[in-house]
Short mmCIF file of C-alpha atoms in Angstrom, two decimals:
data_model
loop_
_atom_site.label_atom_id
_atom_site.label_comp_id
_atom_site.label_asym_id
_atom_site.label_seq_id
_atom_site.Cartn_x
_atom_site.Cartn_y
_atom_site.Cartn_z
CA UNK A 23 -6.77 -1.43 -14.19
CA UNK A 24 -3.89 -2.15 -12.19
CA UNK A 25 -1.46 -4.70 -13.79
CA UNK A 26 1.75 -6.49 -13.44
CA UNK A 27 3.84 -6.02 -16.52
CA UNK A 28 6.74 -8.95 -16.18
CA UNK A 29 9.67 -9.31 -18.88
CA UNK A 30 13.16 -9.36 -18.24
CA UNK A 31 13.49 -7.19 -22.08
CA UNK A 32 13.91 -3.85 -19.73
CA UNK A 33 13.77 -1.42 -23.34
CA UNK A 34 10.18 -3.58 -23.73
CA UNK A 35 8.86 -2.83 -20.52
CA UNK A 36 9.64 0.89 -20.40
CA UNK A 37 7.51 1.45 -23.70
CA UNK A 38 4.73 -1.25 -22.58
CA UNK A 39 4.82 0.75 -18.85
CA UNK A 40 5.03 3.79 -20.33
CA UNK A 41 1.81 3.28 -23.24
CA UNK A 42 -0.07 1.75 -20.58
CA UNK A 43 0.15 4.36 -17.84
CA UNK A 44 -0.80 7.07 -21.17
CA UNK A 45 -3.90 4.47 -21.26
CA UNK A 46 -4.80 5.23 -18.03
CA UNK A 47 -3.69 2.00 -15.97
CA UNK A 48 -1.65 1.41 -12.87
CA UNK A 49 1.52 -0.67 -13.75
CA UNK A 50 3.85 -2.56 -11.44
CA UNK A 51 6.84 -3.92 -13.55
CA UNK A 52 9.22 -6.92 -12.55
CA UNK A 53 12.05 -8.01 -14.75
CA UNK A 54 12.46 -11.37 -13.01
CA UNK A 55 10.22 -14.70 -11.53
CA UNK A 56 10.98 -13.87 -7.85
CA UNK A 57 10.28 -10.22 -8.11
CA UNK A 58 7.10 -10.78 -9.66
CA UNK A 59 6.14 -13.79 -7.41
CA UNK A 60 6.71 -11.49 -4.59
CA UNK A 61 4.79 -8.82 -6.41
CA UNK A 62 1.80 -11.07 -6.74
CA UNK A 63 1.49 -12.20 -3.03
CA UNK A 64 1.46 -8.20 -2.25
CA UNK A 65 -0.73 -6.91 -5.25
CA UNK A 66 -4.38 -6.94 -5.82
CA UNK A 67 -3.92 -7.18 -10.13
CA UNK A 68 -6.89 -7.11 -12.59
CA UNK A 69 -4.38 -8.86 -15.17
CA UNK A 70 -1.40 -10.38 -15.18
CA UNK A 71 1.08 -10.29 -18.26
CA UNK A 72 4.02 -12.72 -18.14
CA UNK A 73 6.57 -13.25 -20.23
CA UNK A 74 7.53 -16.96 -20.63
CA UNK A 75 11.23 -17.24 -20.54
CA UNK A 76 12.44 -15.55 -16.97
CA UNK A 77 15.09 -15.76 -14.54
CA UNK A 78 14.50 -17.78 -11.35
CA UNK A 79 11.35 -18.42 -12.28
CA UNK A 80 9.55 -19.08 -15.65
CA UNK A 81 6.32 -17.32 -16.62
CA UNK A 82 4.20 -20.91 -16.93
CA UNK A 83 5.42 -21.65 -13.37
CA UNK A 84 3.97 -17.67 -12.43
CA UNK A 85 1.02 -18.32 -14.28
CA UNK A 86 0.29 -21.79 -12.44
CA UNK A 87 1.09 -20.15 -8.87
CA UNK A 88 -1.68 -17.14 -9.59
CA UNK A 89 -4.38 -20.30 -10.75
CA UNK A 90 -3.20 -22.28 -7.50
CA UNK A 91 -3.57 -19.48 -4.85
CA UNK A 92 -7.10 -18.28 -6.29
CA UNK A 93 -6.28 -15.69 -8.84
CA UNK A 94 -9.39 -14.45 -10.81
CA UNK A 95 -7.87 -11.92 -13.30
CA UNK A 96 -6.84 -12.04 -16.47
CA UNK A 97 -3.83 -13.94 -17.85
CA UNK A 98 -1.82 -12.54 -20.90
CA UNK A 99 1.15 -15.05 -21.67
CA UNK A 100 3.99 -13.19 -23.62
CA UNK A 101 6.46 -15.48 -25.97
CA UNK A 102 8.96 -16.48 -28.54
CA UNK A 103 7.55 -19.44 -28.90
CA UNK A 104 5.22 -20.51 -31.03
CA UNK A 105 4.54 -24.33 -31.31
CA UNK A 106 1.10 -25.65 -30.83
CA UNK A 107 2.40 -27.92 -27.51
CA UNK A 108 3.42 -24.55 -26.46
CA UNK A 109 0.19 -23.07 -26.35
CA UNK A 110 -1.75 -25.41 -25.25
CA UNK A 111 0.59 -25.77 -22.28
CA UNK A 112 0.02 -22.09 -21.76
CA UNK A 113 -3.89 -22.49 -21.58
CA UNK A 114 -3.43 -25.15 -19.18
CA UNK A 115 -1.96 -23.22 -16.79
CA UNK A 116 -4.42 -21.25 -16.84
CA UNK A 117 -3.50 -18.05 -19.17
CA UNK A 118 -6.74 -16.89 -20.58
CA UNK A 119 -4.54 -15.15 -24.20
CA UNK A 120 -1.20 -15.97 -25.63
CA UNK A 121 0.87 -12.97 -27.44
CA UNK A 122 3.59 -14.16 -30.08
CA UNK A 123 6.87 -12.11 -30.06
CA UNK A 124 7.64 -9.61 -31.55
CA UNK A 125 4.41 -7.89 -31.55
CA UNK A 126 2.43 -4.40 -31.86
CA UNK A 127 2.37 -2.47 -28.48
CA UNK A 128 -1.17 -1.50 -29.79
CA UNK A 129 -2.32 -5.32 -30.11
CA UNK A 130 -1.10 -5.80 -26.81
CA UNK A 131 -3.51 -3.03 -25.25
CA UNK A 132 -6.59 -4.20 -27.44
CA UNK A 133 -6.20 -7.98 -26.19
CA UNK A 134 -5.70 -6.53 -22.51
CA UNK A 135 -8.54 -4.27 -23.04
CA UNK A 136 -10.73 -7.15 -24.22
CA UNK A 137 -9.35 -9.73 -21.56
CA UNK A 138 -10.40 -6.95 -19.04
CA UNK A 139 -13.82 -6.86 -20.32
CA UNK A 140 -14.39 -10.77 -19.77
CA UNK A 141 -11.61 -11.74 -17.06
CA UNK A 142 -13.84 -13.06 -14.30
CA UNK A 143 -13.96 -10.86 -11.55
CA UNK A 144 -16.21 -9.88 -8.63
CA UNK A 145 -17.74 -6.34 -8.45
CA UNK A 146 -16.05 -5.55 -5.82
CA UNK A 147 -12.71 -5.58 -7.88
CA UNK A 148 -14.03 -2.61 -10.13
CA UNK A 149 -14.70 -0.97 -6.84
CA UNK A 150 -12.62 -0.29 -4.06
CA UNK A 151 -14.44 0.25 -1.14
CA UNK A 152 -12.87 1.76 2.24
CA UNK A 153 -15.51 2.60 5.09
CA UNK A 154 -17.92 5.01 3.59
CA UNK A 155 -15.81 5.84 0.83
CA UNK A 156 -16.46 4.23 -2.53
CA UNK A 157 -13.92 4.61 -5.90
CA UNK A 158 -15.77 3.29 -9.17
CA UNK A 159 -13.16 2.12 -11.29
CA UNK A 160 -14.76 1.94 -14.57
CA UNK A 161 -15.78 5.44 -14.83
CA UNK A 162 -13.11 6.89 -12.58
CA UNK A 163 -15.51 8.38 -10.20
CA UNK A 164 -15.74 8.68 -6.08
CA UNK A 165 -18.39 7.88 -4.18
CA UNK A 166 -19.62 8.69 0.07
CA UNK A 167 -22.84 8.65 0.74
CA UNK A 168 -25.02 10.20 -1.70
CA UNK A 169 -22.75 12.35 -3.53
CA UNK A 170 -19.88 11.36 -5.62
CA UNK A 171 -17.42 13.14 -7.96
CA UNK A 172 -15.59 12.74 -10.98
CA UNK A 173 -11.77 12.25 -11.01
CA UNK A 174 -9.18 13.11 -13.40
CA UNK A 175 -6.59 10.10 -14.74
CA UNK A 176 -3.71 11.03 -12.12
CA UNK A 177 -6.16 11.82 -9.35
CA UNK A 178 -7.90 8.26 -9.99
CA UNK A 179 -4.51 6.56 -10.45
CA UNK A 180 -3.43 8.39 -6.64
CA UNK A 181 -6.54 7.53 -4.46
CA UNK A 182 -6.82 4.06 -5.86
CA UNK A 183 -3.10 3.65 -4.91
CA UNK A 184 -4.01 5.01 -1.64
CA UNK A 185 -6.90 2.95 -0.96
CA UNK A 186 -5.28 -0.47 -1.80
CA UNK A 187 -3.19 0.52 0.66
CA UNK A 188 -5.76 1.87 3.32
CA UNK A 189 -4.21 2.17 6.63
CA UNK A 190 -1.08 2.06 5.60
CA UNK A 191 1.47 4.78 4.84
CA UNK A 192 2.36 5.12 0.75
CA UNK A 193 6.10 6.99 0.11
CA UNK A 194 5.54 9.92 -2.33
CA UNK A 195 8.57 7.68 -3.89
CA UNK A 196 6.19 4.49 -4.73
CA UNK A 197 3.87 7.53 -5.61
CA UNK A 198 6.05 8.86 -8.26
CA UNK A 199 6.75 5.79 -9.89
CA UNK A 200 2.91 4.36 -10.02
CA UNK A 201 1.80 7.76 -11.71
CA UNK A 202 4.45 8.81 -13.78
CA UNK A 203 7.11 5.67 -14.29
CA UNK A 204 10.67 5.18 -13.14
CA UNK A 205 12.20 7.37 -16.19
CA UNK A 206 9.81 10.26 -15.61
CA UNK A 207 11.77 13.68 -15.09
CA UNK A 208 8.78 14.49 -12.54
CA UNK A 209 9.03 17.93 -9.93
CA UNK A 210 7.41 17.17 -6.40
CA UNK A 211 4.63 20.43 -7.81
CA UNK A 212 3.07 17.58 -10.03
CA UNK A 213 2.46 15.04 -7.09
CA UNK A 214 1.83 18.21 -4.59
CA UNK A 215 -0.80 19.80 -6.90
CA UNK A 216 -2.54 16.78 -7.92
CA UNK A 217 -3.25 15.94 -3.96
CA UNK A 218 -4.61 19.08 -3.73
CA UNK A 219 -7.05 19.32 -5.83
CA UNK A 220 -8.14 15.86 -4.97
CA UNK A 221 -8.44 16.34 -1.25
CA UNK A 222 -10.54 19.28 -2.84
CA UNK A 223 -12.55 16.72 -4.74
CA UNK A 224 -13.18 14.46 -1.78
CA UNK A 225 -14.61 17.14 0.45
CA UNK A 226 -17.10 17.68 -1.71
CA UNK A 227 -18.48 14.77 -1.10
CA UNK A 228 -18.18 15.02 2.70
CA UNK A 229 -17.42 16.84 5.54
CA UNK A 230 -13.71 15.38 5.63
CA UNK A 231 -11.25 14.46 3.85
CA UNK A 232 -9.44 11.04 4.26
CA UNK A 233 -5.90 11.62 3.56
CA UNK A 234 -3.61 11.93 6.14
CA UNK A 235 -0.31 13.41 5.26
CA UNK A 236 2.58 11.47 7.50
CA UNK A 237 5.70 13.67 8.18
CA UNK A 238 8.61 12.04 6.79
CA UNK A 239 6.91 8.50 5.37
CA UNK A 240 4.31 9.72 2.87
CA UNK A 241 0.27 9.43 3.09
CA UNK A 242 -1.97 7.58 4.61
CA UNK A 243 -6.03 6.57 3.27
CA UNK A 244 -7.59 6.09 6.67
CA UNK A 245 -11.57 6.60 6.86
CA UNK A 246 -11.13 8.23 10.29
CA UNK A 247 -9.23 11.28 8.93
#
């Protein structure tokens, strides 16, 4: 799943970002409401994890904004506010679930998995389609025509990122951040190896592979490659 995690606690977001990536999810992180709103406008997220109290714009306002703009994915609110009135306000704003701080990270993961299963998302959001290519997000499989191939976690995360931004260049720096996280020490060889293996798999199901190298810019997914 593609998640937006919004919390101004840097230590907590680093921990959750790591756990979510280890569980196979793609994660964007924001530490204030202004940045979160900008990411929400650009990203096609499956789930939002919103802290209630945030600089610049509160999580409850972001929740209301998302629903007003037609967001149909799951929204989980994080907060230390445990009054019934607060919980009711969160649900009225469009939240699907509510987790009180402090919490165990494993409980958050379990709640997100449950939200992902029942969130009202159209089928197209579980399958990314660009031209003749289809990425099955549930079982990490890419399809072209009548042929398909399974992907490893890293291959899937890389292809998902490129397909979500099809037609646009994706810098190497962004790929490192999305696949491995800001705090992970990763060599250039890790990305090069993942990309090489992914391209080979794509060539198995089609006479060509759709990932272009843009020198000095990064990579681009195009069905015309």
